[in-house]
mmCIF file of C-alpha atoms in Angstrom:
data_model
loop_
_atom_site.group_PDB
_atom_site.id
_atom_site.type_symbol
_atom_site.label_atom_id
_atom_site.label_comp_id
_atom_site.label_asym_id
_atom_site.label_seq_id
_atom_site.Cartn_x
_atom_site.Cartn_y
_atom_site.Cartn_z
ATOM 1 C CA MET Z 63 15.646 1.950 -33.011
ATOM 2 C CA THR Z 64 13.227 1.477 -30.113
ATOM 3 C CA LYS Z 65 13.569 -0.234 -26.774
ATOM 4 C CA ALA Z 66 10.835 -1.184 -24.302
ATOM 5 C CA ILE Z 67 11.349 -0.095 -20.689
ATOM 6 C CA HIS Z 68 9.910 -2.179 -17.850
ATOM 7 C CA THR Z 69 10.231 -2.110 -14.073
ATOM 8 C CA ASP Z 70 8.490 -4.057 -11.324
ATOM 9 C CA LYS Z 71 8.522 -0.830 -9.269
ATOM 10 C CA ALA Z 72 5.619 0.486 -11.366
ATOM 11 C CA PRO Z 73 2.368 -1.296 -12.221
ATOM 12 C CA ALA Z 74 2.354 -3.715 -15.120
ATOM 13 C CA ALA Z 75 0.621 -2.509 -18.260
ATOM 14 C CA LEU Z 76 -3.152 -3.039 -18.226
ATOM 15 C CA GLY Z 77 -3.147 -4.022 -21.901
ATOM 16 C CA PRO Z 78 -0.924 -4.644 -24.914
ATOM 17 C CA TYR Z 79 1.470 -1.725 -24.410
ATOM 18 C CA SER Z 80 4.826 -0.999 -22.769
ATOM 19 C CA GLN Z 81 5.350 1.046 -19.624
ATOM 20 C CA ALA Z 82 7.651 3.186 -21.766
ATOM 21 C CA ILE Z 83 9.430 3.153 -25.112
ATOM 22 C CA GLN Z 84 12.844 4.669 -25.732
ATOM 23 C CA ALA Z 85 12.923 5.947 -29.323
ATOM 24 C CA GLY Z 86 16.176 7.651 -30.169
ATOM 25 C CA ASP Z 87 16.671 10.568 -27.788
ATOM 26 C CA PHE Z 88 13.074 10.471 -26.551
ATOM 27 C CA LEU Z 89 11.398 8.368 -23.880
ATOM 28 C CA TYR Z 90 7.619 8.043 -24.130
ATOM 29 C CA VAL Z 91 6.028 6.905 -20.857
ATOM 30 C CA SER Z 92 2.553 5.401 -21.164
ATOM 31 C CA GLY Z 93 -0.302 6.810 -19.134
ATOM 32 C CA GLN Z 94 -0.033 5.907 -15.468
ATOM 33 C CA VAL Z 95 -2.880 5.743 -12.973
ATOM 34 C CA GLY Z 96 -2.588 5.506 -9.188
ATOM 35 C CA ILE Z 97 -2.060 1.761 -8.913
ATOM 36 C CA ASP Z 98 0.207 0.629 -6.101
ATOM 37 C CA PRO Z 99 2.587 -1.853 -7.785
ATOM 38 C CA ASN Z 100 2.858 -3.856 -4.541
ATOM 39 C CA THR Z 101 -0.867 -4.550 -4.270
ATOM 40 C CA GLY Z 102 -2.117 -4.062 -7.824
ATOM 41 C CA GLU Z 103 -4.909 -1.907 -6.403
ATOM 42 C CA ILE Z 104 -5.666 1.730 -7.068
ATOM 43 C CA VAL Z 105 -5.041 3.953 -4.036
ATOM 44 C CA GLU Z 106 -7.870 6.036 -2.564
ATOM 45 C CA GLY Z 107 -8.391 9.761 -3.043
ATOM 46 C CA ILE Z 108 -7.098 12.386 -5.433
ATOM 47 C CA GLU Z 109 -3.991 13.303 -3.406
ATOM 48 C CA ALA Z 110 -2.890 9.690 -2.940
ATOM 49 C CA GLN Z 111 -3.590 8.850 -6.580
ATOM 50 C CA THR Z 112 -1.650 11.866 -7.848
ATOM 51 C CA LYS Z 113 1.359 10.989 -5.675
ATOM 52 C CA GLN Z 114 1.186 7.333 -6.764
ATOM 53 C CA VAL Z 115 0.995 8.295 -10.447
ATOM 54 C CA LEU Z 116 4.100 10.448 -10.101
ATOM 55 C CA THR Z 117 5.883 7.759 -8.052
ATOM 56 C CA ASN Z 118 5.087 5.214 -10.779
ATOM 57 C CA ILE Z 119 6.394 7.551 -13.480
ATOM 58 C CA GLN Z 120 9.500 8.246 -11.416
ATOM 59 C CA ALA Z 121 10.192 4.485 -11.142
ATOM 60 C CA ILE Z 122 9.922 4.099 -14.921
ATOM 61 C CA LEU Z 123 12.190 7.100 -15.507
ATOM 62 C CA THR Z 124 14.754 5.678 -13.070
ATOM 63 C CA GLU Z 125 14.685 2.331 -14.892
ATOM 64 C CA ALA Z 126 15.361 4.223 -18.124
ATOM 65 C CA GLY Z 127 18.258 6.124 -16.542
ATOM 66 C CA THR Z 128 16.608 9.536 -16.507
ATOM 67 C CA ASP Z 129 14.443 11.744 -14.283
ATOM 68 C CA PHE Z 130 11.798 14.480 -14.231
ATOM 69 C CA SER Z 131 14.389 17.196 -14.995
ATOM 70 C CA LYS Z 132 14.494 15.932 -18.594
ATOM 71 C CA ALA Z 133 10.704 16.084 -19.084
ATOM 72 C CA VAL Z 134 9.574 18.047 -22.127
ATOM 73 C CA LYS Z 135 5.827 17.272 -22.168
ATOM 74 C CA PHE Z 136 3.208 16.038 -19.696
ATOM 75 C CA THR Z 137 -0.413 15.236 -20.399
ATOM 76 C CA ILE Z 138 -2.738 15.055 -17.406
ATOM 77 C CA TYR Z 139 -6.184 13.498 -17.658
ATOM 78 C CA LEU Z 140 -8.613 14.352 -14.841
ATOM 79 C CA LYS Z 141 -11.934 12.833 -13.939
ATOM 80 C CA SER Z 142 -12.906 16.255 -12.577
ATOM 81 C CA MET Z 143 -11.387 19.639 -13.340
ATOM 82 C CA GLY Z 144 -12.416 20.450 -9.768
ATOM 83 C CA ASP Z 145 -9.267 18.550 -8.704
ATOM 84 C CA PHE Z 146 -6.994 20.759 -10.828
ATOM 85 C CA ALA Z 147 -5.542 22.834 -7.957
ATOM 86 C CA THR Z 148 -4.767 19.767 -5.827
ATOM 87 C CA ILE Z 149 -3.111 17.924 -8.692
ATOM 88 C CA ASN Z 150 -1.241 21.026 -9.815
ATOM 89 C CA GLU Z 151 0.275 21.558 -6.354
ATOM 90 C CA ILE Z 152 1.450 17.938 -6.019
ATOM 91 C CA TYR Z 153 2.665 17.799 -9.640
ATOM 92 C CA GLY Z 154 4.664 21.000 -9.144
ATOM 93 C CA SER Z 155 6.460 19.551 -6.112
ATOM 94 C CA TYR Z 156 8.056 16.879 -8.349
ATOM 95 C CA LEU Z 157 9.410 19.363 -10.909
ATOM 96 C CA SER Z 158 11.728 22.326 -11.182
ATOM 97 C CA GLU Z 159 12.202 25.058 -13.767
ATOM 98 C CA PRO Z 160 12.233 25.066 -16.673
ATOM 99 C CA TYR Z 161 8.890 23.277 -16.420
ATOM 100 C CA PRO Z 162 7.806 20.965 -19.236
ATOM 101 C CA ALA Z 163 5.004 21.805 -21.637
ATOM 102 C CA ARG Z 164 1.676 20.393 -20.455
ATOM 103 C CA ALA Z 165 -1.910 19.735 -21.405
ATOM 104 C CA THR Z 166 -4.617 19.066 -18.826
ATOM 105 C CA ILE Z 167 -7.833 17.458 -20.004
ATOM 106 C CA GLU Z 168 -11.037 16.504 -18.195
ATOM 107 C CA VAL Z 169 -12.318 13.093 -19.297
ATOM 108 C CA SER Z 170 -15.454 11.094 -18.582
ATOM 109 C CA GLN Z 171 -13.697 7.934 -17.392
ATOM 110 C CA LEU Z 172 -10.220 6.527 -16.779
ATOM 111 C CA PRO Z 173 -8.935 2.949 -16.401
ATOM 112 C CA LYS Z 174 -9.890 1.288 -13.102
ATOM 113 C CA HIS Z 175 -12.119 4.317 -12.368
ATOM 114 C CA ALA Z 176 -9.026 6.385 -11.563
ATOM 115 C CA LEU Z 177 -9.331 10.079 -10.796
ATOM 116 C CA VAL Z 178 -6.119 11.067 -12.607
ATOM 117 C CA GLU Z 179 -3.811 9.676 -15.291
ATOM 118 C CA MET Z 180 -0.567 11.164 -16.608
ATOM 119 C CA ASP Z 181 1.815 10.442 -19.446
ATOM 120 C CA ILE Z 182 5.178 12.073 -20.081
ATOM 121 C CA THR Z 183 7.715 12.565 -22.839
ATOM 122 C CA VAL Z 184 11.363 12.950 -21.845
ATOM 123 C CA TYR Z 185 14.314 14.150 -23.932
ATOM 124 C CA THR Z 186 17.152 11.932 -22.749
ATOM 125 C CA ASN Z 187 20.036 13.579 -24.599
ATOM 126 C CA ALA Z 188 20.045 16.877 -22.708
#
């Protein structure tokens, strides 16, 4: 059984998808970019975008009744691998050990010309 998760504290989906789907014991959060849900605009700069992405994910996790401590897998998409250290430092400040598995991928373009996008899988029955 699946259940769509939605909160107004994170940006609305940019297409025909859910912010997150609860499927059994797993929560799959769709890719989030640095859109401020209050303005609908992407924030400026890699640091601000990274923080906004994680804030958006956190809002979705809260709506689903979970948090970053239950994360099992992150995927990070970067416009430039040159931003890796900055993103890694901010990302790490939201998490604690044991850290989730992760992939980091440089891509040619992201929605709304974002500099970073992240998605996350959470195990909710831990």
